[in-house]
mmCIF file of C-alpha atoms and ligand atoms in Angstrom:
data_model
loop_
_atom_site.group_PDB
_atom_site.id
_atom_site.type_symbol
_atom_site.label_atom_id
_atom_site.label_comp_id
_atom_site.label_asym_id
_atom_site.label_seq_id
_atom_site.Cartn_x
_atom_site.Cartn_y
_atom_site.Cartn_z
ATOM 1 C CA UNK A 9 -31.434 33.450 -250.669
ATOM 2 C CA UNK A 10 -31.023 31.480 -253.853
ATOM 3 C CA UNK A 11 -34.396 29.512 -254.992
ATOM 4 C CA UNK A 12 -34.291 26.144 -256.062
ATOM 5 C CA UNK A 13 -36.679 25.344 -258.606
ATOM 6 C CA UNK A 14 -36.555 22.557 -260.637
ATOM 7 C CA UNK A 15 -36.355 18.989 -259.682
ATOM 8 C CA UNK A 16 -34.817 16.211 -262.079
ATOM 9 C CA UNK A 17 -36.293 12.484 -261.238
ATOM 10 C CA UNK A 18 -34.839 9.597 -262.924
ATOM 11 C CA UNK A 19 -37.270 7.271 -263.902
ATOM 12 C CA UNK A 20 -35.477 5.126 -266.422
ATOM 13 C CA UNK A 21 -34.324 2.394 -264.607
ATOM 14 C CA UNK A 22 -35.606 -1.290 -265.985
ATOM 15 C CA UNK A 23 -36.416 -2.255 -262.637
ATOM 16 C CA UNK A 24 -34.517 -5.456 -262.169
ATOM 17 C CA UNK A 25 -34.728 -6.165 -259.100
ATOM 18 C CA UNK A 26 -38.732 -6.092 -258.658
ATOM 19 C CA UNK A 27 -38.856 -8.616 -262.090
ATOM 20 C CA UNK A 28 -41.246 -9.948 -263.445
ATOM 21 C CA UNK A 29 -43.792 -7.564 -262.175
ATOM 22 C CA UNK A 30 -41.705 -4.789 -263.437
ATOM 23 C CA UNK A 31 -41.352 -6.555 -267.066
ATOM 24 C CA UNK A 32 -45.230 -5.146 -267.403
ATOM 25 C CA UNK A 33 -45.393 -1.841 -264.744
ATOM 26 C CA UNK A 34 -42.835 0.229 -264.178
ATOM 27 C CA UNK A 35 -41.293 0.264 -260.502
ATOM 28 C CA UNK A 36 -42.579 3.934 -260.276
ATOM 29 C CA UNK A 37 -46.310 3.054 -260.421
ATOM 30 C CA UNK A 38 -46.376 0.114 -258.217
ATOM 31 C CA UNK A 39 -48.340 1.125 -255.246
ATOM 32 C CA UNK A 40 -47.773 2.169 -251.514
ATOM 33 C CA UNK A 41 -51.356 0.930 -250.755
ATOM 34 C CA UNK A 42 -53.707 2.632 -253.234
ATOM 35 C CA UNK A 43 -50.809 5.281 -254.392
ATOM 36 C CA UNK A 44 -48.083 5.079 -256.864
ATOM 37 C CA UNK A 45 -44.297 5.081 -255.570
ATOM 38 C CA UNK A 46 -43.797 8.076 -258.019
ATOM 39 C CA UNK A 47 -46.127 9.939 -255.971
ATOM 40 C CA UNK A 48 -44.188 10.423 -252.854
ATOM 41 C CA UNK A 49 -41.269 12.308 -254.691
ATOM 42 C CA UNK A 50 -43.222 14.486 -256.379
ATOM 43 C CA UNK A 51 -45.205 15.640 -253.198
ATOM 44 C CA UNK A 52 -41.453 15.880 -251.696
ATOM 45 C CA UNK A 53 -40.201 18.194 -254.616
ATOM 46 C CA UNK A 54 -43.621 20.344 -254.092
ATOM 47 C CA UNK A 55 -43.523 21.077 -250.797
ATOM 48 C CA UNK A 56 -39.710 21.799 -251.025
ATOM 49 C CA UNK A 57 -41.163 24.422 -253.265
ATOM 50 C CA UNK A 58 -40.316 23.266 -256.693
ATOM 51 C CA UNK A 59 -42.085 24.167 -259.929
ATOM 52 C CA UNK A 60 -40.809 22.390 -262.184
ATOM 53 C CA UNK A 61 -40.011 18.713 -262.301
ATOM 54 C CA UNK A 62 -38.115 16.766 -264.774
ATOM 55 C CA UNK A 63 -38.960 13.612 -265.354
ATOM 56 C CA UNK A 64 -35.801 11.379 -267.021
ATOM 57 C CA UNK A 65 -37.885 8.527 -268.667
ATOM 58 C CA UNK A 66 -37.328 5.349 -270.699
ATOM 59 C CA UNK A 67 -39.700 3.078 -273.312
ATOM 60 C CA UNK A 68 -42.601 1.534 -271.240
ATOM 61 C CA UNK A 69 -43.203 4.364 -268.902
ATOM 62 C CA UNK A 70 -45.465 6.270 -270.045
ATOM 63 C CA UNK A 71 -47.652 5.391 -267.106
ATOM 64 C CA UNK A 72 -45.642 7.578 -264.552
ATOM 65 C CA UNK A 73 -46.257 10.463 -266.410
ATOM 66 C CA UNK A 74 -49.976 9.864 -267.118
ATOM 67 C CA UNK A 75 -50.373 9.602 -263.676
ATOM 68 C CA UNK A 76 -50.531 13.166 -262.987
ATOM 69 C CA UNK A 77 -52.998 14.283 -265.805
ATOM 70 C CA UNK A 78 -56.014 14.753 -264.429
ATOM 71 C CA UNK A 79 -58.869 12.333 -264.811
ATOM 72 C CA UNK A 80 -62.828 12.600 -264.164
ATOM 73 C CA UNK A 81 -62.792 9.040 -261.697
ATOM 74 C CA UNK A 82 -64.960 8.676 -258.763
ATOM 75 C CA UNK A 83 -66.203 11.178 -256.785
ATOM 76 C CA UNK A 84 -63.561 10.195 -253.843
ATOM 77 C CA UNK A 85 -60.933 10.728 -256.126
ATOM 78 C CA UNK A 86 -61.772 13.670 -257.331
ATOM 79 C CA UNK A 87 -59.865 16.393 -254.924
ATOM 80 C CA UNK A 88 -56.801 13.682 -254.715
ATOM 81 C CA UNK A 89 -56.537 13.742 -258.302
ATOM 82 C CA UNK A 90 -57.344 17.519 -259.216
ATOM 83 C CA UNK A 91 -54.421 17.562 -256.835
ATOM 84 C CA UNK A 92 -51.780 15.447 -258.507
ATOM 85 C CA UNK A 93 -52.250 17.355 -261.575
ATOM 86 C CA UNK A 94 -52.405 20.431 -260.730
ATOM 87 C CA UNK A 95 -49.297 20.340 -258.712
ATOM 88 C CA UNK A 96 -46.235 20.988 -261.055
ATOM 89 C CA UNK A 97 -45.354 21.579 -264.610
ATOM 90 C CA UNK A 98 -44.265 18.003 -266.215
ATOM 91 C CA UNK A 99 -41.045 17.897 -268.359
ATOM 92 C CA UNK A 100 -40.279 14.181 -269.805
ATOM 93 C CA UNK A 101 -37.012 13.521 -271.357
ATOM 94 C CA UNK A 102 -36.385 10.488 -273.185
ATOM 95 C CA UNK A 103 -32.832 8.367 -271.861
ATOM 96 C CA UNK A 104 -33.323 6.047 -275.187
ATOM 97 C CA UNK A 105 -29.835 3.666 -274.174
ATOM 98 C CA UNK A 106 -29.618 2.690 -270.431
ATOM 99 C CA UNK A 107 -26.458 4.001 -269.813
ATOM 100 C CA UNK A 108 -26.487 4.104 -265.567
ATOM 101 C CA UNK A 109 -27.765 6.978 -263.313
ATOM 102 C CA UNK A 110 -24.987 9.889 -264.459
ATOM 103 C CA UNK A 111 -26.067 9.394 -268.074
ATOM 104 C CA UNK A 112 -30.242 10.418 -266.919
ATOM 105 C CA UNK A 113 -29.468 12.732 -264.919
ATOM 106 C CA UNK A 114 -27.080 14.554 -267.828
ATOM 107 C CA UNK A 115 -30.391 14.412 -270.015
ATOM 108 C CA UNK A 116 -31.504 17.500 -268.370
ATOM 109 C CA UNK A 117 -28.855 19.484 -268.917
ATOM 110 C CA UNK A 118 -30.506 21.414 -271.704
ATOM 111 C CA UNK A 119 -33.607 22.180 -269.697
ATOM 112 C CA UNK A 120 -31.342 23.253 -265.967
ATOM 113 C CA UNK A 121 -30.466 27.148 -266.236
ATOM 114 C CA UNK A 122 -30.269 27.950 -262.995
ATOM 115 C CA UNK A 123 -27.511 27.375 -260.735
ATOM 116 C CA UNK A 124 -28.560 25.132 -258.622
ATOM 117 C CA UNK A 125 -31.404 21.931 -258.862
ATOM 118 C CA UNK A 126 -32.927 19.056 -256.602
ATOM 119 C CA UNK A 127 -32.542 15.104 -257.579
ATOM 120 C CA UNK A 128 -34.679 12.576 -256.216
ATOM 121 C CA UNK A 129 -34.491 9.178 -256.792
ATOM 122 C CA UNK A 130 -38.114 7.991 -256.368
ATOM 123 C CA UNK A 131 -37.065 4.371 -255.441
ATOM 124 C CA UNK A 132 -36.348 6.300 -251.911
ATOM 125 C CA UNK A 133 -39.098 6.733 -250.475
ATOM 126 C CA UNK A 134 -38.340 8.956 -247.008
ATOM 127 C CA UNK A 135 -41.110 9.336 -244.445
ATOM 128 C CA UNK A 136 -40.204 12.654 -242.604
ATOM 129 C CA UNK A 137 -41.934 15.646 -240.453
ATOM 130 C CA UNK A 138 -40.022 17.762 -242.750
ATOM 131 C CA UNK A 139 -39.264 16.746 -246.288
ATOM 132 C CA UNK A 140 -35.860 15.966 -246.820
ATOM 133 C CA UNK A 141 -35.069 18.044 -249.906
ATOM 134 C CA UNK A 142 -36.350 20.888 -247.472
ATOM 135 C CA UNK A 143 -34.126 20.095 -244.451
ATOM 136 C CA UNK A 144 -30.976 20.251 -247.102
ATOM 137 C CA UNK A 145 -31.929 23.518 -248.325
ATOM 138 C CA UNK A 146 -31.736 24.818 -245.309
ATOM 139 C CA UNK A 147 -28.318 23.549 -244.786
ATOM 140 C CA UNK A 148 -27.558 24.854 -248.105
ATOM 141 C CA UNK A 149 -29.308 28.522 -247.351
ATOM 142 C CA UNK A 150 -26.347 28.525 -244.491
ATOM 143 C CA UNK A 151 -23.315 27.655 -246.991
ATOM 144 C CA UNK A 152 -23.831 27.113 -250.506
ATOM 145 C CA UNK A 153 -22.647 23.978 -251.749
ATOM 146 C CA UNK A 154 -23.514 20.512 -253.705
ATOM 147 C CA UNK A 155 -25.642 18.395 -250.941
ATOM 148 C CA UNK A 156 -25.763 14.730 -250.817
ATOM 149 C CA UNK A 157 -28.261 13.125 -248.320
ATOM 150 C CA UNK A 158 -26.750 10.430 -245.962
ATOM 151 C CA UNK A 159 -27.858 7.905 -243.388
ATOM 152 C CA UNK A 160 -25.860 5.209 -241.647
ATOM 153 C CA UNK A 161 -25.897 1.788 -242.739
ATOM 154 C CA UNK A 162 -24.638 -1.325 -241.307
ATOM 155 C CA UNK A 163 -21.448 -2.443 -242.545
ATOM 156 C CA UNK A 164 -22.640 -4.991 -244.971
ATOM 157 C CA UNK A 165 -24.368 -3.153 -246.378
ATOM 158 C CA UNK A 166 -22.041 -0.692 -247.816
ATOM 159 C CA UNK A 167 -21.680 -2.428 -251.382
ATOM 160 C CA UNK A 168 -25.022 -1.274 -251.871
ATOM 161 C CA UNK A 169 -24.563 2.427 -252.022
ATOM 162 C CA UNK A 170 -22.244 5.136 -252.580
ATOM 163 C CA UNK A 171 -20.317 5.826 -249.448
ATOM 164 C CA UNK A 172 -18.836 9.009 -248.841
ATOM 165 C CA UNK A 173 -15.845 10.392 -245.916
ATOM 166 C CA UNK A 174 -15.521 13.735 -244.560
ATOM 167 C CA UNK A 175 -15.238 16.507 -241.855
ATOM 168 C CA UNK A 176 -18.133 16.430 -239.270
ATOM 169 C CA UNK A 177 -18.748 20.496 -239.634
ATOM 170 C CA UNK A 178 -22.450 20.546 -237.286
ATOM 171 C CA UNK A 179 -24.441 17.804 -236.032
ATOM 172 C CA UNK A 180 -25.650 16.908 -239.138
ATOM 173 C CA UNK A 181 -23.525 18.180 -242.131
ATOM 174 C CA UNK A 182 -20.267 16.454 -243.288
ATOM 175 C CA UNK A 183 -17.772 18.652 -245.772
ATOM 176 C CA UNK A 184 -16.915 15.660 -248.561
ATOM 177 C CA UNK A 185 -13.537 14.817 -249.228
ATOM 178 C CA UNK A 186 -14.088 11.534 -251.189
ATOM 179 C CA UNK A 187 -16.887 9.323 -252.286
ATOM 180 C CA UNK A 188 -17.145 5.669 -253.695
ATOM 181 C CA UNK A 189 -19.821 4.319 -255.694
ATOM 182 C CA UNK A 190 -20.704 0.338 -253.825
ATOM 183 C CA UNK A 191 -17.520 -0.264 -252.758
ATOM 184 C CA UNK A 192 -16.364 -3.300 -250.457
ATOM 185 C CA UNK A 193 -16.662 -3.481 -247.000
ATOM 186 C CA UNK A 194 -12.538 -3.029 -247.154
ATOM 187 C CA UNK A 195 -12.498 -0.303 -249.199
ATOM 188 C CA UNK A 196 -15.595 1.608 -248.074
ATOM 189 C CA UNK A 197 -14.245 5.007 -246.278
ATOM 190 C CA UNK A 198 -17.160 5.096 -244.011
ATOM 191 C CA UNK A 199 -20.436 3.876 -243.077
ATOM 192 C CA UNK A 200 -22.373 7.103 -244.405
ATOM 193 C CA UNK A 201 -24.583 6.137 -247.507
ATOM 194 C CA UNK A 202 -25.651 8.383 -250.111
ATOM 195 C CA UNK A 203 -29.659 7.850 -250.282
ATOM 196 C CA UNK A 204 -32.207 9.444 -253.346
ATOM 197 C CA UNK A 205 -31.592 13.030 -252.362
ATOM 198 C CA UNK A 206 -29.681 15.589 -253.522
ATOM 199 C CA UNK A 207 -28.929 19.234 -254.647
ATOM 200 C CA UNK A 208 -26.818 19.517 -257.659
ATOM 201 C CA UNK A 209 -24.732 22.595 -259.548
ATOM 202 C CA UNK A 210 -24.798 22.903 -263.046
ATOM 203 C CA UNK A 211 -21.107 22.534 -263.191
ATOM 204 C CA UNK A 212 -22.300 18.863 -262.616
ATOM 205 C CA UNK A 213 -23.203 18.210 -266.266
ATOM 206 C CA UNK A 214 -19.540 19.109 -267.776
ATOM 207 C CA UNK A 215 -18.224 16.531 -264.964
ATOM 208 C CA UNK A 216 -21.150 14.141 -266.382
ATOM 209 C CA UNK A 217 -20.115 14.560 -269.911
ATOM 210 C CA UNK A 218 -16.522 13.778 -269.371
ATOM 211 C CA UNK A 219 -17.246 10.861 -267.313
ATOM 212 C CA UNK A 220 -16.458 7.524 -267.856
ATOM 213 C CA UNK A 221 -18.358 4.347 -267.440
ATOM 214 C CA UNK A 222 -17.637 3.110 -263.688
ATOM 215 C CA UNK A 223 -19.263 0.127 -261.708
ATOM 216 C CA UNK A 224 -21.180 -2.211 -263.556
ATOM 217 C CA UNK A 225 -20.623 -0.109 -266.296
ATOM 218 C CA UNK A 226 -22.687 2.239 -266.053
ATOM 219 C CA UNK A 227 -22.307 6.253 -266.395
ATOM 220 C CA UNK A 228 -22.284 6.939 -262.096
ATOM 221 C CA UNK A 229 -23.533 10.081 -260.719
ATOM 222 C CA UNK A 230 -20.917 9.511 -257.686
ATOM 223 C CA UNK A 231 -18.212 9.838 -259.665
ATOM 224 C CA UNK A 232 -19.021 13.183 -261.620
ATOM 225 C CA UNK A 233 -19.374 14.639 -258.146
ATOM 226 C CA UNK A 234 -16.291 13.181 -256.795
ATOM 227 C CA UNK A 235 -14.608 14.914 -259.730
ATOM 228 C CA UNK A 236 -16.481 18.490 -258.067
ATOM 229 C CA UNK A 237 -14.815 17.352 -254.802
ATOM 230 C CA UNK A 238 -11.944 20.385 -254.246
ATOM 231 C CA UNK A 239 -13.373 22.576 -256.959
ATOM 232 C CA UNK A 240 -16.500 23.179 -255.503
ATOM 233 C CA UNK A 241 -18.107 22.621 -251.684
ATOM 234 C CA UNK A 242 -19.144 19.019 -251.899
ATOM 235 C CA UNK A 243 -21.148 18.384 -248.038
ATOM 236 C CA UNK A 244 -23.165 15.661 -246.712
ATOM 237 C CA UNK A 245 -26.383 16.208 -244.748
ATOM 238 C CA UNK A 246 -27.649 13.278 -242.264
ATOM 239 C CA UNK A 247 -31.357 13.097 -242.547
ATOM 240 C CA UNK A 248 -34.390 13.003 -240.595
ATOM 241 C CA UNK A 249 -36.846 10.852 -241.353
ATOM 242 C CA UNK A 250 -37.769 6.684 -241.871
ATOM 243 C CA UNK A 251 -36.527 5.531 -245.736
ATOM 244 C CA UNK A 252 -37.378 2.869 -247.480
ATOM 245 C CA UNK A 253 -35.598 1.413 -250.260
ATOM 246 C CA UNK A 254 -38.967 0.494 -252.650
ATOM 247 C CA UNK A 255 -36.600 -0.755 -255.674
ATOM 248 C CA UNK A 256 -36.419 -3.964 -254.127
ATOM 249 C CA UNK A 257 -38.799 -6.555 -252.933
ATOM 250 C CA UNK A 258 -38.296 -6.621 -248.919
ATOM 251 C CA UNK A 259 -38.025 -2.872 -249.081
ATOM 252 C CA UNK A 260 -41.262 -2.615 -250.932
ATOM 253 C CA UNK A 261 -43.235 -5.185 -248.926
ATOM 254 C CA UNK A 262 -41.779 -2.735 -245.766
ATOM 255 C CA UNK A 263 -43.242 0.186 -247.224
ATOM 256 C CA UNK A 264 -46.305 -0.916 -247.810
ATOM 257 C CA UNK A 265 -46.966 -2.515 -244.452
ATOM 258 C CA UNK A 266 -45.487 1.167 -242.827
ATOM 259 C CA UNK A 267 -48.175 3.218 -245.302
ATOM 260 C CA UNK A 268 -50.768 1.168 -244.352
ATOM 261 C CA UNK A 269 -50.426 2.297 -240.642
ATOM 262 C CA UNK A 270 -50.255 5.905 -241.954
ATOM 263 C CA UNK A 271 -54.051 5.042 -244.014
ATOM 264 C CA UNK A 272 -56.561 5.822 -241.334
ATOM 265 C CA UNK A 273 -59.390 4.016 -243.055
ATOM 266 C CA UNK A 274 -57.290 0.753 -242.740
ATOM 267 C CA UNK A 275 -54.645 1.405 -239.828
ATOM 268 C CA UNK A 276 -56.390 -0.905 -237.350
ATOM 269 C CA UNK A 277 -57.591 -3.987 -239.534
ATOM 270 C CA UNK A 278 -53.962 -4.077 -240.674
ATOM 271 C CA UNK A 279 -52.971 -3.968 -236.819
ATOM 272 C CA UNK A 280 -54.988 -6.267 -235.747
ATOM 273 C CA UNK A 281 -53.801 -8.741 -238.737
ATOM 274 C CA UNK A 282 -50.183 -8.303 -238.039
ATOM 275 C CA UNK A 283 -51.033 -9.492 -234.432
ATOM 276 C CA UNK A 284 -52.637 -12.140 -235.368
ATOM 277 C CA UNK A 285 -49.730 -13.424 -238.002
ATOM 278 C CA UNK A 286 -46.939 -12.184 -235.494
ATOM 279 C CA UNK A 287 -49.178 -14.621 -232.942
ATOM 280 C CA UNK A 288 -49.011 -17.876 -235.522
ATOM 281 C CA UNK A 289 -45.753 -17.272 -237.117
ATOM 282 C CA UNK A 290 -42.859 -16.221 -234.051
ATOM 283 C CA UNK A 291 -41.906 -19.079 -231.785
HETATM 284 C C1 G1P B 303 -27.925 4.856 -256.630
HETATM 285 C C2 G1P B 303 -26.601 5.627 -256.520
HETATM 286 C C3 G1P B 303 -25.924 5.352 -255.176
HETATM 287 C C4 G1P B 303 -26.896 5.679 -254.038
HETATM 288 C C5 G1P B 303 -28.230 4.914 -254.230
HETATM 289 C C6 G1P B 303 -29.262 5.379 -253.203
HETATM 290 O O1 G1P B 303 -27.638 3.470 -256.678
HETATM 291 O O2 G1P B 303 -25.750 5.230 -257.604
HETATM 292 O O3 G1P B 303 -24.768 6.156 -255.046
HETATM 293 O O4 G1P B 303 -26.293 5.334 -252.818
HETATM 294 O O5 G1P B 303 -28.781 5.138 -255.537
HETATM 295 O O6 G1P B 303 -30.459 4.671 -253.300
HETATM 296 P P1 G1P B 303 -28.726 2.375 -257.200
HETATM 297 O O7 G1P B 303 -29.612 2.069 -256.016
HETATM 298 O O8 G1P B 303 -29.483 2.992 -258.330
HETATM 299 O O9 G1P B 303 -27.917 1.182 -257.619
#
């Protein structure tokens, strides 16, 4: 069985569309409650048995990596945060010029010897019995391959993501034939989005390097893979689990309301006040 274990998460992105709050924290350490976004990821990439993460950074957040360093805080906090830091070994690479998703994710291509790694993108954040980057390695221990994560998405929505086509091959694995980063609801070749997870071959950083800017742009991850499509297994693997999209302000309000069900010392004050808005504010 081949062992995945490194994880690259990009955490370079300015943030845009959480502004202004983002112009002084970076999206990555706004909280879920009392815990950073940034957080969920890496507890994904650790129980999916990962060792090493990667952390593709850019000026201004130094804050997502200082989260993890251990700190003598209040007693309460104490086995929480002996247990951030001691989870993983921390690599931070600098992405000095913002130059789109495919450009961070090459950054690690100097550190990535083995064969295969994990992405996550940490805006994702996927509540599941099993993590995600675990149920695709599974798929993956069956038949090698690049894995993409996917979920369904309602037809307008399609411009948002990449959006892939395929073979159903089992209930939950699609073999790729093509992929388009956001594209119109005419030209979209299904309803399958691509969401923060993946497993990526090294070959991926020669596509990366020869890639040109695509939408808005930018350097896209999508189309270095698309590129793979034919030369290596490219599959798709539909998800368990609830995600939410934290990179932008309904999505983040979402997630915090859905963590705060999950926070036992909380849960039922936050019930009770959702009943009681739901009560003044639906007619
Ligand atoms: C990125 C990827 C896109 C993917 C999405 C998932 O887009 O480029 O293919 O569907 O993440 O969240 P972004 O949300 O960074 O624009």
């Amino acid at each position: 069985m081949i062992k995945i274990n490194k994880c690259v998460i990009p955490a370079a992105g300015i943030g845009s569309r959480m502004l202004p709050i983002t112009k002084v924290i970076p999206k990555e350490i706004l909280p879920l409650v009392n815990i950073p976004v940034i957080y969920y990821g890496v507890e994904e990439a650790k129980k999916s048995g990962v060792n090493d993460l990667i952390f593709i950074t850019s000026p201004d957040k130094t804050p997502v990596i200082d989260f993890f360093d251990y700190s003598p805080l209040q007693e309460k906090y104490r086995e929480l945060l002996e247990k951030y830091s001691k989870m993983v070994r921390i690599i931070s690479i600098r992405q000095s010029f913002p130059k789109g998703l495919g450009d961070a994710i090459n950054r690690a291509a100097d550190i990535i010897d083995d064969d295969y790694f994990f992405v996550i993108l940490p805006d994702d954040v996927i509540m599941a019995k099993e993590p995600v980057l675990g149920q695709m390695k599974n798929a993956f221990d069956d038949r090698e391959g690049i894995y993409l994560s996917l979920m369904e998405v309602p037809e307008q929505d399609v411009s948002k993501y990449g959006i892939v086509s395929g073979e159903l091959i089992s209930e939950k694995v699609i073999r790729i034939d093509n992929l388009i980063e956001k594209p119109s609801v005419e030209e979209a070749p299904s309803r399958y989005a691509v969401i923060g997870r993946y497993i990526l071959s090294k070959k991926i950083f020669n596509e990366l390097s020869k890639t040109k800017p695509g939408k808005k742009g930018e350097i896209q991850l999508t189309d270095a893979i698309k590129a793979l499509i034919g030369k290596i297994p490219v599959y798709g693997y539909v998800f368990d689990g609830e995600r939410y999209d934290t990179g932008n302000v309904a999505g983040y309000v979402k997630a915090n309301i859905r963590f705060s069900i999950e926070n036992g010392e909380i849960k039922t004050d936050i019930l009770n006040f959702m009943k009681e808005m739901l009560r003044k504010f639906s007619n």
